[in-house]
Structure formats: C-alpha cells, structure tokens
Short mmCIF file of C-alpha atoms in Angstrom, two decimals:
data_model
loop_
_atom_site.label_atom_id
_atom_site.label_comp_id
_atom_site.label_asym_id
_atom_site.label_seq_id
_atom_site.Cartn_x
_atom_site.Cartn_y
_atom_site.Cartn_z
CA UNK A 1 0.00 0.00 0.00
CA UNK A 2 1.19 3.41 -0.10
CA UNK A 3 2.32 5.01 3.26
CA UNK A 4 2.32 8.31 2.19
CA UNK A 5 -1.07 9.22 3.43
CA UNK A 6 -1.31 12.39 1.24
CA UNK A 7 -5.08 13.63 1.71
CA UNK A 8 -6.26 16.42 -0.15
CA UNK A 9 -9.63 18.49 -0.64
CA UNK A 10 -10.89 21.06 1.40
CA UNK A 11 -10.94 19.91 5.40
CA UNK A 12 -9.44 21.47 8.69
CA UNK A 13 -7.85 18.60 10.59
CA UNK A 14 -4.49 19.94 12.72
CA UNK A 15 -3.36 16.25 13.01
CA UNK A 16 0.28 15.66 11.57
CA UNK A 17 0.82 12.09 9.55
CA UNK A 18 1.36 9.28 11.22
CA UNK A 19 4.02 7.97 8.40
CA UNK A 20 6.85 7.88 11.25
CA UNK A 21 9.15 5.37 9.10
CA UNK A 22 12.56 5.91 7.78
CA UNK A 23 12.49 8.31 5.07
CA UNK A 24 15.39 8.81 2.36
CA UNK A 25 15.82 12.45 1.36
CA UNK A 26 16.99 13.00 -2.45
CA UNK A 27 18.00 15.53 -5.09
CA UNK A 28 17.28 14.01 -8.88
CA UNK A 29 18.95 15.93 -12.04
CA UNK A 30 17.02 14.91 -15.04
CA UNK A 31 17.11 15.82 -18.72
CA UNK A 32 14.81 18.38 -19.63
CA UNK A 33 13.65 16.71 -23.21
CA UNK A 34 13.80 13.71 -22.30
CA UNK A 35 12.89 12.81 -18.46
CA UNK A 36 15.65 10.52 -18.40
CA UNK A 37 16.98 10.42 -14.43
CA UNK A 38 20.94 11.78 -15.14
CA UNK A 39 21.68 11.27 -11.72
CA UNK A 40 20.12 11.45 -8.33
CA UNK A 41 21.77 11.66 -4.36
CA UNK A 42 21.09 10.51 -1.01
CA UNK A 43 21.29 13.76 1.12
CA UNK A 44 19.67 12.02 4.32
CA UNK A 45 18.60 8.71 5.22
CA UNK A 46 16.81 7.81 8.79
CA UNK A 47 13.31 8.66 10.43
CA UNK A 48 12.49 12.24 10.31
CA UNK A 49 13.08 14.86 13.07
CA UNK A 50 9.89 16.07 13.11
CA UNK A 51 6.18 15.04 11.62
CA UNK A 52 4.72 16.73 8.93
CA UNK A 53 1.21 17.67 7.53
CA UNK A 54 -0.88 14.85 5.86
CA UNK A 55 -1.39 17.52 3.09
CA UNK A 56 2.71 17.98 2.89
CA UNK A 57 5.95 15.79 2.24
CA UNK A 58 9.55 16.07 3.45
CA UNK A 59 10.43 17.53 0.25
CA UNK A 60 8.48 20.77 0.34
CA UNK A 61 11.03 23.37 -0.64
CA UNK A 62 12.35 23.84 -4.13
CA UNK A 63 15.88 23.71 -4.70
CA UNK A 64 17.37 26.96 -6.27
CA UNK A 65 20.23 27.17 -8.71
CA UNK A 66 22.84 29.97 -9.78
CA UNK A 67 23.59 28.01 -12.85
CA UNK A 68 26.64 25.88 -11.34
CA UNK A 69 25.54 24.73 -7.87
CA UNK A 70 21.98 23.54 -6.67
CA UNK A 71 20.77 24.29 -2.82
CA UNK A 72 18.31 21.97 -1.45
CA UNK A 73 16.67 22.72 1.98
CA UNK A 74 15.24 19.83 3.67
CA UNK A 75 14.82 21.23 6.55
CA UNK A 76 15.31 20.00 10.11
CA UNK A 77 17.28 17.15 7.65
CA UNK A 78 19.70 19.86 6.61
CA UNK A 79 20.80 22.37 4.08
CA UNK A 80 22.46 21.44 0.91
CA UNK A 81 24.59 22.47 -1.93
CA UNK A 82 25.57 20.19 -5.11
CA UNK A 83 27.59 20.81 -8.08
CA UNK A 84 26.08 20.25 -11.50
CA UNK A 85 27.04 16.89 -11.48
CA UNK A 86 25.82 16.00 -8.30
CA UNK A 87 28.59 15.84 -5.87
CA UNK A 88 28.49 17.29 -2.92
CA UNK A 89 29.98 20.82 -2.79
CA UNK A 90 28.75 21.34 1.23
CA UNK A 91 26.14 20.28 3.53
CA UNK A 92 25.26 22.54 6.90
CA UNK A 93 22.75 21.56 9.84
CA UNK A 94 20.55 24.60 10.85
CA UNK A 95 18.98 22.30 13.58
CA UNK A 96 15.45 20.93 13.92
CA UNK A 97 13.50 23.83 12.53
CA UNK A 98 9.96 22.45 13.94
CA UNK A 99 6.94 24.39 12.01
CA UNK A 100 3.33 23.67 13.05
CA UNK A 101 0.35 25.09 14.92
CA UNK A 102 1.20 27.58 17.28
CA UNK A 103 -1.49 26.85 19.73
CA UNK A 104 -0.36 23.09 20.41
CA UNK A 105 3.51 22.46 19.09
CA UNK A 106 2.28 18.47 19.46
CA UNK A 107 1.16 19.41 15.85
CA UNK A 108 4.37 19.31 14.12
CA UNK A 109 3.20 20.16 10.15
CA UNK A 110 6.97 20.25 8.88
CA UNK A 111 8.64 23.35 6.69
CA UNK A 112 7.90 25.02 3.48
CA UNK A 113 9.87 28.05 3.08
CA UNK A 114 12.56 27.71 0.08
CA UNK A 115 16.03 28.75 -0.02
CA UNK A 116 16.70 31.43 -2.04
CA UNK A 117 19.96 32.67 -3.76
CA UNK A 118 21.43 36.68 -3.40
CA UNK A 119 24.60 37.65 -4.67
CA UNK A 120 27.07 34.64 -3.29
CA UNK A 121 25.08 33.83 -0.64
CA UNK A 122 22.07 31.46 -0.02
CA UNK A 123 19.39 32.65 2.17
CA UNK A 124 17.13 30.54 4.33
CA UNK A 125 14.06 31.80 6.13
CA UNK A 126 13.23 29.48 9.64
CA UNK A 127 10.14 30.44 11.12
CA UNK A 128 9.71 27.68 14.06
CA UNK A 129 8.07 27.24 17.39
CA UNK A 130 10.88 28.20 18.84
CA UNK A 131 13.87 30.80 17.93
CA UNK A 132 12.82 31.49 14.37
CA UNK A 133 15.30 33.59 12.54
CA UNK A 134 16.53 34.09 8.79
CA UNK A 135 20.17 34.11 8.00
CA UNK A 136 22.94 34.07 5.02
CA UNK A 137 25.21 31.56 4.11
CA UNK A 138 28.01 31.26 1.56
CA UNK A 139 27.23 29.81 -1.92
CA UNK A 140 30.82 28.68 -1.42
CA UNK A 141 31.73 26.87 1.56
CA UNK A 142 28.25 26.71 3.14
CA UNK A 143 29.71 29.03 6.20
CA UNK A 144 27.19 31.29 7.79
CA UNK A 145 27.48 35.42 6.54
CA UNK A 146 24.85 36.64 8.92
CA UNK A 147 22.04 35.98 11.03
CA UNK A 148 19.09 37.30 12.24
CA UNK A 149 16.76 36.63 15.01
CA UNK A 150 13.11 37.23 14.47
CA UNK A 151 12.51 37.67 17.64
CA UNK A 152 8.67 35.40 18.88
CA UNK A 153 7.96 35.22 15.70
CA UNK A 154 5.17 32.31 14.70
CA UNK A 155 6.30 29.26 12.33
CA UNK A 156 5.89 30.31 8.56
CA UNK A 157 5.85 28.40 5.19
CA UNK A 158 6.25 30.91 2.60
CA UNK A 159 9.98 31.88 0.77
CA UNK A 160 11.74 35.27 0.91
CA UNK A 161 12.41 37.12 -1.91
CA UNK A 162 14.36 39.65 -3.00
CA UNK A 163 13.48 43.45 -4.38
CA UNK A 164 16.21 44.59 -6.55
CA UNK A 165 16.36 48.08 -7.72
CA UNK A 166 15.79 51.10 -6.82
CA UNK A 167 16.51 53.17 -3.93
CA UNK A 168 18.36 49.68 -2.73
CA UNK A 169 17.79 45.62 -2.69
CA UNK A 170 15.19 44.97 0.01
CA UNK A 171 14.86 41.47 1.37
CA UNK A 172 10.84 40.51 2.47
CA UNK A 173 9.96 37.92 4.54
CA UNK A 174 6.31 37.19 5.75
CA UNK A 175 4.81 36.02 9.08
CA UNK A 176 2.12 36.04 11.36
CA UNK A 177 3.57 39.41 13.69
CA UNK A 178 4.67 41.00 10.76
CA UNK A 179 5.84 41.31 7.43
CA UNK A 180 9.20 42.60 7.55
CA UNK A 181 11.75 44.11 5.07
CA UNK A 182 15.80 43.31 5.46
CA UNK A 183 19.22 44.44 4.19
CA UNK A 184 19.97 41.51 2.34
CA UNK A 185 23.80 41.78 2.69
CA UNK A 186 23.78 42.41 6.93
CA UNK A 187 20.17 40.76 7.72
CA UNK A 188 19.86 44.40 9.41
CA UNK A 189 15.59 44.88 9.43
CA UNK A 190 15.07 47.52 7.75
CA UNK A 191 10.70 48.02 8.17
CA UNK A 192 8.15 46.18 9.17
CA UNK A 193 4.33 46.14 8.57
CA UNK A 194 0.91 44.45 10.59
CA UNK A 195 -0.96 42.66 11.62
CA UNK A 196 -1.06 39.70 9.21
CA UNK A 197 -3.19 36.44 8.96
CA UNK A 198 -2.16 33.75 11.85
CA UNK A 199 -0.81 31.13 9.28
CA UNK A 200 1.17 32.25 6.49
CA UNK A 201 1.96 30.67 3.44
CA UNK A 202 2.16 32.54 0.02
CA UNK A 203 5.58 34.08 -1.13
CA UNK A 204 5.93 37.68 -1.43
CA UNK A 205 6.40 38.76 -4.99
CA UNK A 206 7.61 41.86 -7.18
CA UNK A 207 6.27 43.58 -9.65
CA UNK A 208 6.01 47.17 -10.91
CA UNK A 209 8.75 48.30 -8.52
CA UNK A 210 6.69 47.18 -5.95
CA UNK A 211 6.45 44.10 -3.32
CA UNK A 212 3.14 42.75 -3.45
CA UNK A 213 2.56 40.47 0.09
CA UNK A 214 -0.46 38.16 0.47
CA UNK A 215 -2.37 36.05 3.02
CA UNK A 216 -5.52 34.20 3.55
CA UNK A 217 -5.84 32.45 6.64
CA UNK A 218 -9.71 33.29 8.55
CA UNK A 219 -9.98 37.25 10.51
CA UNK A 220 -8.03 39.38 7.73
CA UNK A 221 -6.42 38.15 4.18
CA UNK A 222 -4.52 40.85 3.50
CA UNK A 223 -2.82 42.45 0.34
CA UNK A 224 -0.40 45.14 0.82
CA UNK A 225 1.86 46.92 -1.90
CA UNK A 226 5.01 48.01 -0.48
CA UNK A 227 7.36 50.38 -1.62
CA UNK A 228 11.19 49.95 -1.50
CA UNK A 229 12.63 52.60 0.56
CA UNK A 230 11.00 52.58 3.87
CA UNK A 231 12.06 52.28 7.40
CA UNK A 232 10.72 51.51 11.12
CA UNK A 233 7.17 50.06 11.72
CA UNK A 234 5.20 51.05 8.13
CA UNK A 235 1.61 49.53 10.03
CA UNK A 236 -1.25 51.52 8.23
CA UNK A 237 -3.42 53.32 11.07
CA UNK A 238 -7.30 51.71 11.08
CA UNK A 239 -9.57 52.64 8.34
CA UNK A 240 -6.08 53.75 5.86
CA UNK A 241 -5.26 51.74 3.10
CA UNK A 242 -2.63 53.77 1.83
CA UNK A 243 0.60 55.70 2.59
CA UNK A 244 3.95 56.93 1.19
CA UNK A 245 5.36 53.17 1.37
CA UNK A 246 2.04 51.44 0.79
CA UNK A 247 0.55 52.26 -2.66
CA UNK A 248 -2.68 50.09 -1.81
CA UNK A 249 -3.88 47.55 0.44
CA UNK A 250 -6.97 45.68 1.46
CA UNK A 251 -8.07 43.61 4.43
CA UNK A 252 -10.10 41.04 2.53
CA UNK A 253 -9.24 38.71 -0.77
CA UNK A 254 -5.83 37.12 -0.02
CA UNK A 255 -5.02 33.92 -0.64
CA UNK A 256 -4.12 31.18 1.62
CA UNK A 257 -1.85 28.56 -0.03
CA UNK A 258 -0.95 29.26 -3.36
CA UNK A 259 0.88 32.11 -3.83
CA UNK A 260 -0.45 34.87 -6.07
CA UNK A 261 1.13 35.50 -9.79
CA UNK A 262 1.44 39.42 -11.79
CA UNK A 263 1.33 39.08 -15.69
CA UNK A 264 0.58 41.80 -17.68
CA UNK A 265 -0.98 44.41 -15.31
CA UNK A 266 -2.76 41.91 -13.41
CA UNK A 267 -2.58 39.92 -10.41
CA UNK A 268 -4.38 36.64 -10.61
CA UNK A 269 -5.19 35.36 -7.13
CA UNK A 270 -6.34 31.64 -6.30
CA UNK A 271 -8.32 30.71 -2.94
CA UNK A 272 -8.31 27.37 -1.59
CA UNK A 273 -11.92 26.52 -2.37
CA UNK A 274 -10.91 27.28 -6.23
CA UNK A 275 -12.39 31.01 -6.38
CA UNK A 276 -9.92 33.71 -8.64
CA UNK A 277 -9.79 36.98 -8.05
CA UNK A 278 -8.09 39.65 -10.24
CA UNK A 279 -6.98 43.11 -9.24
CA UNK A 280 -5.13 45.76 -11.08
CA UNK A 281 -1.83 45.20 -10.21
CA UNK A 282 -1.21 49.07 -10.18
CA UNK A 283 -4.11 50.28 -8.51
CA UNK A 284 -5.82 47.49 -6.58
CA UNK A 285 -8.72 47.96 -8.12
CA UNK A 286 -10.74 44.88 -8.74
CA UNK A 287 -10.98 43.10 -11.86
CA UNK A 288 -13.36 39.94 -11.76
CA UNK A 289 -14.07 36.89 -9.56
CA UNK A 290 -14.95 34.08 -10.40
CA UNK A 291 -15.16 30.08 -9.49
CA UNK A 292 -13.66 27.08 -10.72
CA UNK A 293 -16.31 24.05 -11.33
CA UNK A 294 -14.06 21.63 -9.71
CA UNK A 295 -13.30 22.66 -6.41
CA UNK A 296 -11.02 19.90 -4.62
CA UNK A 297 -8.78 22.23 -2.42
CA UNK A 298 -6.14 24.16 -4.66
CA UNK A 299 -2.59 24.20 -3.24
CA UNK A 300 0.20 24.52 -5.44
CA UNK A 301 0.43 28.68 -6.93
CA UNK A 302 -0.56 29.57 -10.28
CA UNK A 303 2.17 30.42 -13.25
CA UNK A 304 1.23 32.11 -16.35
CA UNK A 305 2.87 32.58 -19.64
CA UNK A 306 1.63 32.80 -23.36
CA UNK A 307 -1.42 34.37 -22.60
CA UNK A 308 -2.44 31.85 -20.06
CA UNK A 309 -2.38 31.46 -16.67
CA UNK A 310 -2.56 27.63 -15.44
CA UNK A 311 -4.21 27.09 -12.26
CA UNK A 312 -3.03 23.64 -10.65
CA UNK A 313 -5.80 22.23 -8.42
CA UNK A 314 -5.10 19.01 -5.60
CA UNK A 315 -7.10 16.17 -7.69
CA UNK A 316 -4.82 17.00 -10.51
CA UNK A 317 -6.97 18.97 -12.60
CA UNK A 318 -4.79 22.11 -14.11
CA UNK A 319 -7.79 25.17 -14.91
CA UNK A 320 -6.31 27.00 -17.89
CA UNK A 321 -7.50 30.36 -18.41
CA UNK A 322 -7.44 33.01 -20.71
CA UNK A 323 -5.62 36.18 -19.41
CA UNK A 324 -6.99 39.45 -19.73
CA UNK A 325 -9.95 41.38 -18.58
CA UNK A 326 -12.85 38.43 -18.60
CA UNK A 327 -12.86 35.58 -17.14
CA UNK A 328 -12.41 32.76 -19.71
CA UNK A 329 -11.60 29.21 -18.78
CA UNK A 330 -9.89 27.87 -22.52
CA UNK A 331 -9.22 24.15 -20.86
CA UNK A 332 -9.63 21.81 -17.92
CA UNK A 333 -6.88 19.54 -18.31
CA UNK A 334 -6.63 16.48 -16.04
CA UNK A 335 -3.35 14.44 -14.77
CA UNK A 336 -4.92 11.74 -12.66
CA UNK A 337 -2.76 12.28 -9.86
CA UNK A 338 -2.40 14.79 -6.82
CA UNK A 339 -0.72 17.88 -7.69
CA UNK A 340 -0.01 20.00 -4.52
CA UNK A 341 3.05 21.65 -5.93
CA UNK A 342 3.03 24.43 -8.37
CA UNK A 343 4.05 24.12 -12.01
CA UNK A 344 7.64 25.09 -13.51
CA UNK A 345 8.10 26.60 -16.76
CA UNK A 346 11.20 26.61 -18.92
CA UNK A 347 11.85 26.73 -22.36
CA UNK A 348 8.21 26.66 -23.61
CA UNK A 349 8.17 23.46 -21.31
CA UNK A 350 5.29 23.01 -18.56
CA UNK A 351 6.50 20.52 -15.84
CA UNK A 352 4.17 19.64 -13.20
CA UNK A 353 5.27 17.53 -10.10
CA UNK A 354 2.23 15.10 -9.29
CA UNK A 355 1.79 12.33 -6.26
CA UNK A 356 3.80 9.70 -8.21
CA UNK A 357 4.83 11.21 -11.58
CA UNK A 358 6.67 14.36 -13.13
CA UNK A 359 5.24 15.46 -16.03
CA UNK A 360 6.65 17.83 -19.09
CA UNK A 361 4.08 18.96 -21.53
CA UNK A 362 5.19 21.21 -24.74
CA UNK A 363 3.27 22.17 -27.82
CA UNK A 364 4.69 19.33 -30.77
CA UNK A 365 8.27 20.88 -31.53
CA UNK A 366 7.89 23.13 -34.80
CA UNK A 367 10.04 21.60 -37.73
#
C-alpha cells in the first residue's frame, strides 16, 4: 500500500501524519527533453526529526540554482549544496526547525519556506516554534554570513524574496507578527508592517517596482503593496489603506496557499476553495471573480505565460485560463494524480510535479 497518506480536498484537521518510518531524502537531475533520471543523491537517510502535515511531504522546498551549484533545503534534515554533477559541494545543519500550529507544538506540520539565492550567498528563512530567525550563508563553503533573530515570531511556510532596484535591494519575509523588510547583505531589518493572517503561506512577490505580500488564513487576508525605501514600523493606522510606502492595500481577498502571480498588469489570485480573483496590479482595483467548477482544495500557486495562466488544483486537474480582462476558462486539463506543488516553466516546457509522476508537456516541436 502506499504510506504516504497524502489527503487532499478542502478539510481542517491539525493532526500531523502518522508515516513515522525511515524516510530517504533525495535531489534528482534529469534531462529536460527527455525525463531521463541523469543522476540522483542521497542527502539524508533515517526517520524524520519532526512530523509533517498529511497535506505535505519532506520535500516541500524547491531547490534553487545559480547556474553551477543547486541548494536543497530539507529542513530539520539539513541544508544542501551540489555541483552540477551531483557531488556534494557542502552540507550545513541549521537544527530541527519544527513548524506547526502555534497553539499546540504536538502538531508538528513540517517546513515550506525555500532557499533562495542573493549575490554569493544562499538565504534561508526558519520560522519555528521556537527561535525562528533568517540568515545568510556562503554559496561557497556553506559558512554562515549573517544571522538574524526574528525575535517570537510564529512558524511560517512561505519563501523570501528579494526586491532589486531602486533606492536599494530589500529582502521581504512574511509572518504572522509582521511582514518585515531586510538588508539583504547584513540581515539588518530595515521596516516592518501588521498585523497579518495567523498562518502564512504565500511568497511575497515583485512587480512594478513594488512588493506585493499576500495572506488568507480566517480574521483578515490581507494584500499590501510596499514600496522599496521605507524604514521603522510602516503599520497603516485603522480605516487607511494607503501611505507613502504602501501604494494600496486591502483587508479582505488574499489567498491562503498558493501564492499569487502578476502578468501583464494583473494579479491573478487563487483561494483554496478554487475562487480567482483579479486586481489591477497598479491600482488594486478589482478586476473579476470568479469560481472554478471543480473545487477539490487548490494548493500549489498559479504560473502564467503565453497568454495563459494555469491554475493547478489538488485532484490534478490544471484550470487553464485566458488572461486578460474576462474571465475565460480555454481548458480543464486532467493528470490523474495529486498535484499539490506548483508548475515550472522553462523553455516553452510546462512541468508539473504530481503524487507519483513528473510530467513535461510542450506544444509538438515546430520543424
């Protein structure tokens, strides 16, 4: 039988898995074209350190890549770095990061939050029940640049990301106190901006010069759009939605897994139960809503590219709309398996990571 007990839909259990068995933790290289497995590593074999969420697996972040090494954060299991042929360039243990529900840490759900790349460093964002923090470590040799504790800060899933431009590079990082902006090359906090939703999960994103952060968990589901620039606590007074660093905002309409996406002038937001909303990426200003028919719990983030945006829903049916001003659904395309992560695209390619398969689906090449 499988032990995986993945469940999806739409439910509100707090129980972790019970799958306490050995687990083997690895990093696969495969051909684009093809799908042929190049090579793939053990980075950690044994029983986990902590449990994780029956909607979840062990392998929740995404590895990142500067073009010669790849990281891979497994969490309490470790941080890694490979060279493009898989050997090991460094490994570094950042502890038992244990994520979960706040209210009882019995319920261990396991990390999310992906490592991200800056300049030579690799950045890793560890918001746990305990001593959460964010800190820098060299692409190199692994060896930690800085750190940063976020002092009480409540377990988070989503990534950082970095805002690079203008008046200077701005790291954001989301969680339940606040959303908070850092000097990516000292971890120095730069602003910070509440209250947020109790469980966070979507990734900040950028767009127009602007960091757009998200969240949807039940009391507010905020959207803010933050300026670069700011400093100290940027926390809009009651009844403002605006201010120098916050070109809009609203209390209502975030999203509370997947994470939203910007193309064109428009952001294209996805609620669990399967409902879009689109705003004016600019402005705020709403667009449409509308529903999906098949509503099964939606998880893994939208992406969007020639003149679609592709919706992946947890019973493995990928929505396909039309982007622009309507709402027009061109396709309902279904994969037969669970798909709780969100789709890649690369080189016209569309891969998406289901229960049990990986698939890559491209137009017939053009002779």
């Amino acid at each position: 039988g499988d032990k995986s007990d993945l469940k999806v839909g739409l439910y509100g259990d707090v129980e972790p898995s019970k799958d306490w068995t050995s687990h083997s933790f690895r990093l696969y290289s495969l051909d684009k074209k093809t799908g042929k497995i190049l090579w793939e590593v053990v980075a950690y074999e044994g029983q986990p350190k902590t449990k994780r969420h029956t909607k979840s697996s062990y392998a929740a972040a995404t590895p990142v890549t500067d073009g010669k090494n790849v990281v891979v954060l497994f969490g309490s299991e470790g941080l890694y770095c490979y060279d493009f042929a898989g050997k090991l360039v460094w490994k570094q243990d950042l502890g038992v990061l244990d994520a979960g529900w706040f209210y009882d840490p019995d319920y261990q759900w396991g990390t999310a939050s992906s490592p991200i790349i800056y300049k030579d460093m690799v950045i890793v964002q560890a918001d746990i029940q305990k001593d959460s923090f964010i800190a820098a470590y060299s692409l190199k040799t692994g060896k930690q640049v800085w750190k940063t504790a976020r002092v009480d800060e409540l377990p988070s899933w989503g990534t950082p990301t970095i805002y690079s431009g203008p008046p200077r590079d701005e790291l954001v990082t989301q969680a339940t106190h606040f959303i908070r902006g850092y000097d990516p090359m000292s971890g120095k906090e730069l602003w910070k901006i509440g209250p947020n939703s109790e469980v966070t999960a979507p990734t900040p994103i950028v767009a127009n010069s602007m960091m757009y952060v998200t969240n949807g968990y039940r009391g507010i589901q905020p959207i803010f759009a933050i300026k670069p620039g700011g400093s100290g606590d940027l926390s809009l007074p009651a009844g403002k939605e605006t201010s120098d660093f916050i070109a809009w905002s609203k209390q209502h309409g975030g999203p509370y897994m997947p994470t939203p996406v910007i193309y064109g002038d428009t952001m294209y937001i996805c609620q669990n139960a399967g409902i879009v909303l689109t705003l004016n990426a600019k402005t705020g200003e709403k667009i449409y809503q509308e529903r999906f028919k098949t509503v099964n719990g939606y998880s893994g983030s939208p992406v969007a590219g020639d003149g679609k945006v592709y919706f992946p829903g947890e019973d493995g049916d990928v929505n396909v709309l039309k982007a622009g001003p309507k709402y027009e659904l061109l396709a309902t395309n279904p994969l037969g398996e669970p798909l709780m992560a969100s789709p890649a695209i690369s080189d016209g390619i569309l891969f998406f990571r289901a229960q049990h398969t990986l698939f890559a689906i491209a137009p017939p090449a053009v002779k």
